[in-house]
PDB file of C-alpha atoms in Angstrom:
ATOM      1  CA  SER A  25     185.662 150.034  84.149  1.00  0.00           C
ATOM      2  CA  THR A  26     188.330 150.653  86.755  1.00  0.00           C
ATOM      3  CA  SER A  27     191.342 150.403  84.455  1.00  0.00           C
ATOM      4  CA  PRO A  28     193.071 153.754  84.013  1.00  0.00           C
ATOM      5  CA  SER A  29     193.237 155.288  80.579  1.00  0.00           C
ATOM      6  CA  PRO A  30     196.646 155.270  78.876  1.00  0.00           C
ATOM      7  CA  ARG A  31     195.805 158.756  77.546  1.00  0.00           C
ATOM      8  CA  PRO A  32     194.129 160.496  80.517  1.00  0.00           C
ATOM      9  CA  ASN A  33     194.333 164.057  79.167  1.00  0.00           C
ATOM     10  CA  MET A  34     192.607 163.262  75.888  1.00  0.00           C
ATOM     11  CA  PRO A  35     188.869 163.524  75.187  1.00  0.00           C
ATOM     12  CA  VAL A  36     186.376 160.681  75.514  1.00  0.00           C
ATOM     13  CA  ARG A  37     184.617 159.749  72.254  1.00  0.00           C
ATOM     14  CA  TYR A  38     181.201 158.155  71.745  1.00  0.00           C
ATOM     15  CA  PHE A  39     179.880 156.404  68.649  1.00  0.00           C
ATOM     16  CA  ILE A  40     176.447 154.961  67.848  1.00  0.00           C
ATOM     17  CA  MET A  41     176.974 151.589  66.188  1.00  0.00           C
ATOM     18  CA  LYS A  42     174.020 150.488  64.055  1.00  0.00           C
ATOM     19  CA  SER A  43     173.718 146.766  63.471  1.00  0.00           C
ATOM     20  CA  SER A  44     171.569 145.208  60.779  1.00  0.00           C
ATOM     21  CA  ASN A  45     170.394 142.486  63.168  1.00  0.00           C
ATOM     22  CA  LEU A  46     170.265 141.400  66.802  1.00  0.00           C
ATOM     23  CA  GLN A  47     172.386 138.306  66.125  1.00  0.00           C
ATOM     24  CA  ASN A  48     175.473 140.492  65.533  1.00  0.00           C
ATOM     25  CA  ILE A  49     174.933 142.158  68.921  1.00  0.00           C
ATOM     26  CA  ALA A  50     174.615 138.743  70.600  1.00  0.00           C
ATOM     27  CA  ILE A  51     177.857 137.540  68.962  1.00  0.00           C
ATOM     28  CA  SER A  52     179.619 140.676  70.156  1.00  0.00           C
ATOM     29  CA  GLN A  53     178.344 140.262  73.699  1.00  0.00           C
ATOM     30  CA  GLN A  54     179.388 136.599  73.796  1.00  0.00           C
ATOM     31  CA  LYS A  55     182.834 136.974  72.225  1.00  0.00           C
ATOM     32  CA  GLY A  56     183.798 140.537  73.180  1.00  0.00           C
ATOM     33  CA  ILE A  57     184.528 141.525  69.579  1.00  0.00           C
ATOM     34  CA  TRP A  58     183.078 143.796  66.913  1.00  0.00           C
ATOM     35  CA  SER A  59     183.679 144.507  63.245  1.00  0.00           C
ATOM     36  CA  THR A  60     182.423 147.296  61.032  1.00  0.00           C
ATOM     37  CA  THR A  61     182.876 148.711  57.548  1.00  0.00           C
ATOM     38  CA  PRO A  62     186.365 149.854  56.533  1.00  0.00           C
ATOM     39  CA  SER A  63     185.352 153.549  56.566  1.00  0.00           C
ATOM     40  CA  ASN A  64     183.964 153.255  60.104  1.00  0.00           C
ATOM     41  CA  GLU A  65     187.004 151.220  61.089  1.00  0.00           C
ATOM     42  CA  GLN A  66     189.318 154.109  60.131  1.00  0.00           C
ATOM     43  CA  LYS A  67     187.291 156.575  62.234  1.00  0.00           C
ATOM     44  CA  LEU A  68     187.234 154.224  65.217  1.00  0.00           C
ATOM     45  CA  ASN A  69     190.951 153.433  65.023  1.00  0.00           C
ATOM     46  CA  ARG A  70     191.758 157.137  64.896  1.00  0.00           C
ATOM     47  CA  ALA A  71     189.506 157.819  67.879  1.00  0.00           C
ATOM     48  CA  PHE A  72     191.067 154.885  69.756  1.00  0.00           C
ATOM     49  CA  TRP A  73     194.546 156.426  69.453  1.00  0.00           C
ATOM     50  CA  GLU A  74     193.518 160.064  69.918  1.00  0.00           C
ATOM     51  CA  SER A  75     191.104 159.638  72.838  1.00  0.00           C
ATOM     52  CA  SER A  76     191.304 158.576  76.439  1.00  0.00           C
ATOM     53  CA  MET A  77     188.344 156.224  75.953  1.00  0.00           C
ATOM     54  CA  VAL A  78     186.019 155.229  73.112  1.00  0.00           C
ATOM     55  CA  TYR A  79     182.499 154.115  74.009  1.00  0.00           C
ATOM     56  CA  LEU A  80     180.303 152.315  71.478  1.00  0.00           C
ATOM     57  CA  ILE A  81     176.550 152.505  71.919  1.00  0.00           C
ATOM     58  CA  PHE A  82     174.820 149.725  70.000  1.00  0.00           C
ATOM     59  CA  SER A  83     171.434 149.773  68.289  1.00  0.00           C
ATOM     60  CA  VAL A  84     169.776 147.406  65.832  1.00  0.00           C
ATOM     61  CA  GLN A  85     168.400 149.322  62.857  1.00  0.00           C
ATOM     62  CA  GLY A  86     164.655 149.824  63.146  1.00  0.00           C
ATOM     63  CA  SER A  87     164.461 148.491  66.718  1.00  0.00           C
ATOM     64  CA  GLY A  88     163.716 151.816  68.425  1.00  0.00           C
ATOM     65  CA  HIS A  89     166.094 150.744  71.216  1.00  0.00           C
ATOM     66  CA  PHE A  90     169.711 150.786  72.248  1.00  0.00           C
ATOM     67  CA  GLN A  91     170.928 147.269  73.024  1.00  0.00           C
ATOM     68  CA  GLY A  92     173.717 148.358  75.364  1.00  0.00           C
ATOM     69  CA  PHE A  93     177.151 149.893  75.291  1.00  0.00           C
ATOM     70  CA  ALA A  94     180.766 148.818  75.379  1.00  0.00           C
ATOM     71  CA  LYS A  95     184.258 150.235  75.612  1.00  0.00           C
ATOM     72  CA  MET A  96     186.581 149.793  72.653  1.00  0.00           C
ATOM     73  CA  SER A  97     189.599 147.938  74.069  1.00  0.00           C
ATOM     74  CA  SER A  98     191.767 147.433  70.964  1.00  0.00           C
ATOM     75  CA  GLU A  99     192.156 148.921  67.537  1.00  0.00           C
ATOM     76  CA  ALA A 100     190.788 147.029  64.543  1.00  0.00           C
ATOM     77  CA  GLY A 101     193.391 144.729  63.081  1.00  0.00           C
ATOM     78  CA  CYS A 102     193.726 142.832  59.834  1.00  0.00           C
ATOM     79  CA  GLU A 103     192.128 139.636  61.154  1.00  0.00           C
ATOM     80  CA  LYS A 104     188.568 139.176  59.919  1.00  0.00           C
ATOM     81  CA  SER A 105     185.832 137.136  61.531  1.00  0.00           C
ATOM     82  CA  GLN A 106     183.449 134.762  59.803  1.00  0.00           C
ATOM     83  CA  ASP A 107     180.938 135.319  62.615  1.00  0.00           C
ATOM     84  CA  TRP A 108     179.170 138.109  60.749  1.00  0.00           C
ATOM     85  CA  GLY A 109     179.263 136.394  57.365  1.00  0.00           C
ATOM     86  CA  SER A 110     179.914 139.574  55.381  1.00  0.00           C
ATOM     87  CA  ALA A 111     182.954 140.370  53.292  1.00  0.00           C
ATOM     88  CA  ALA A 112     182.037 144.078  53.608  1.00  0.00           C
ATOM     89  CA  PHE A 113     183.400 144.250  57.156  1.00  0.00           C
ATOM     90  CA  GLY A 114     186.961 145.134  58.072  1.00  0.00           C
ATOM     91  CA  GLY A 115     189.073 143.694  60.845  1.00  0.00           C
ATOM     92  CA  VAL A 116     187.934 142.554  64.267  1.00  0.00           C
ATOM     93  CA  PHE A 117     188.576 144.572  67.401  1.00  0.00           C
ATOM     94  CA  LYS A 118     187.971 143.887  71.073  1.00  0.00           C
ATOM     95  CA  VAL A 119     185.162 145.462  73.068  1.00  0.00           C
ATOM     96  CA  GLU A 120     184.343 145.245  76.758  1.00  0.00           C
ATOM     97  CA  TRP A 121     180.591 145.272  77.279  1.00  0.00           C
ATOM     98  CA  ILE A 122     179.529 147.524  80.142  1.00  0.00           C
ATOM     99  CA  ARG A 123     175.748 147.295  79.850  1.00  0.00           C
ATOM    100  CA  LYS A 124     173.744 144.636  77.991  1.00  0.00           C
ATOM    101  CA  GLU A 125     170.121 145.633  78.024  1.00  0.00           C
ATOM    102  CA  SER A 126     167.493 147.077  75.750  1.00  0.00           C
ATOM    103  CA  ILE A 127     166.779 150.762  76.400  1.00  0.00           C
ATOM    104  CA  PRO A 128     164.046 152.541  74.392  1.00  0.00           C
ATOM    105  CA  PHE A 129     165.144 155.647  72.477  1.00  0.00           C
ATOM    106  CA  GLN A 130     162.507 157.643  74.387  1.00  0.00           C
ATOM    107  CA  PHE A 131     164.681 157.376  77.529  1.00  0.00           C
ATOM    108  CA  ALA A 132     167.433 159.286  75.703  1.00  0.00           C
ATOM    109  CA  GLN A 133     165.279 161.791  73.820  1.00  0.00           C
ATOM    110  CA  HIS A 134     166.806 164.652  75.831  1.00  0.00           C
ATOM    111  CA  LEU A 135     170.233 163.873  74.300  1.00  0.00           C
ATOM    112  CA  LEU A 136     170.987 165.925  71.193  1.00  0.00           C
ATOM    113  CA  ASN A 137     173.969 165.625  68.854  1.00  0.00           C
ATOM    114  CA  PRO A 138     175.529 169.057  68.220  1.00  0.00           C
ATOM    115  CA  TRP A 139     177.569 167.590  65.313  1.00  0.00           C
ATOM    116  CA  ASN A 140     174.377 166.418  63.570  1.00  0.00           C
ATOM    117  CA  ASP A 141     172.136 169.525  63.581  1.00  0.00           C
ATOM    118  CA  ASN A 142     171.137 168.849  67.216  1.00  0.00           C
ATOM    119  CA  LYS A 143     169.144 165.803  66.155  1.00  0.00           C
ATOM    120  CA  LYS A 144     168.130 163.264  68.781  1.00  0.00           C
ATOM    121  CA  VAL A 145     170.662 160.585  69.572  1.00  0.00           C
ATOM    122  CA  GLN A 146     169.202 157.275  68.386  1.00  0.00           C
TER     123      GLN A 146
END
């Protein structure tokens, strides 16, 4: 993305977003939105306001792949979406998809998460 960050001196944050199915990823890619659980929503909203950029890396549970990544472009609001069909989700927020392709976890096996006992990122 070429748009400048409104908070250029703040850190960049990355989150792995696990989806229960591929349909949710497809909806997100088509509509440029995402929704998550209220506890995740609080973490993401905080990161959105305290970071220069928030990147979301998407993976369907059990797929062994990443399905792409997007930039969070708004905080989660109160408006809910019926697209996901679950009352467990919080508000919708906008995402700008940067890459929409399936990448096997093995291509990222060199990436370790220091905040999760240096486990592989997947």
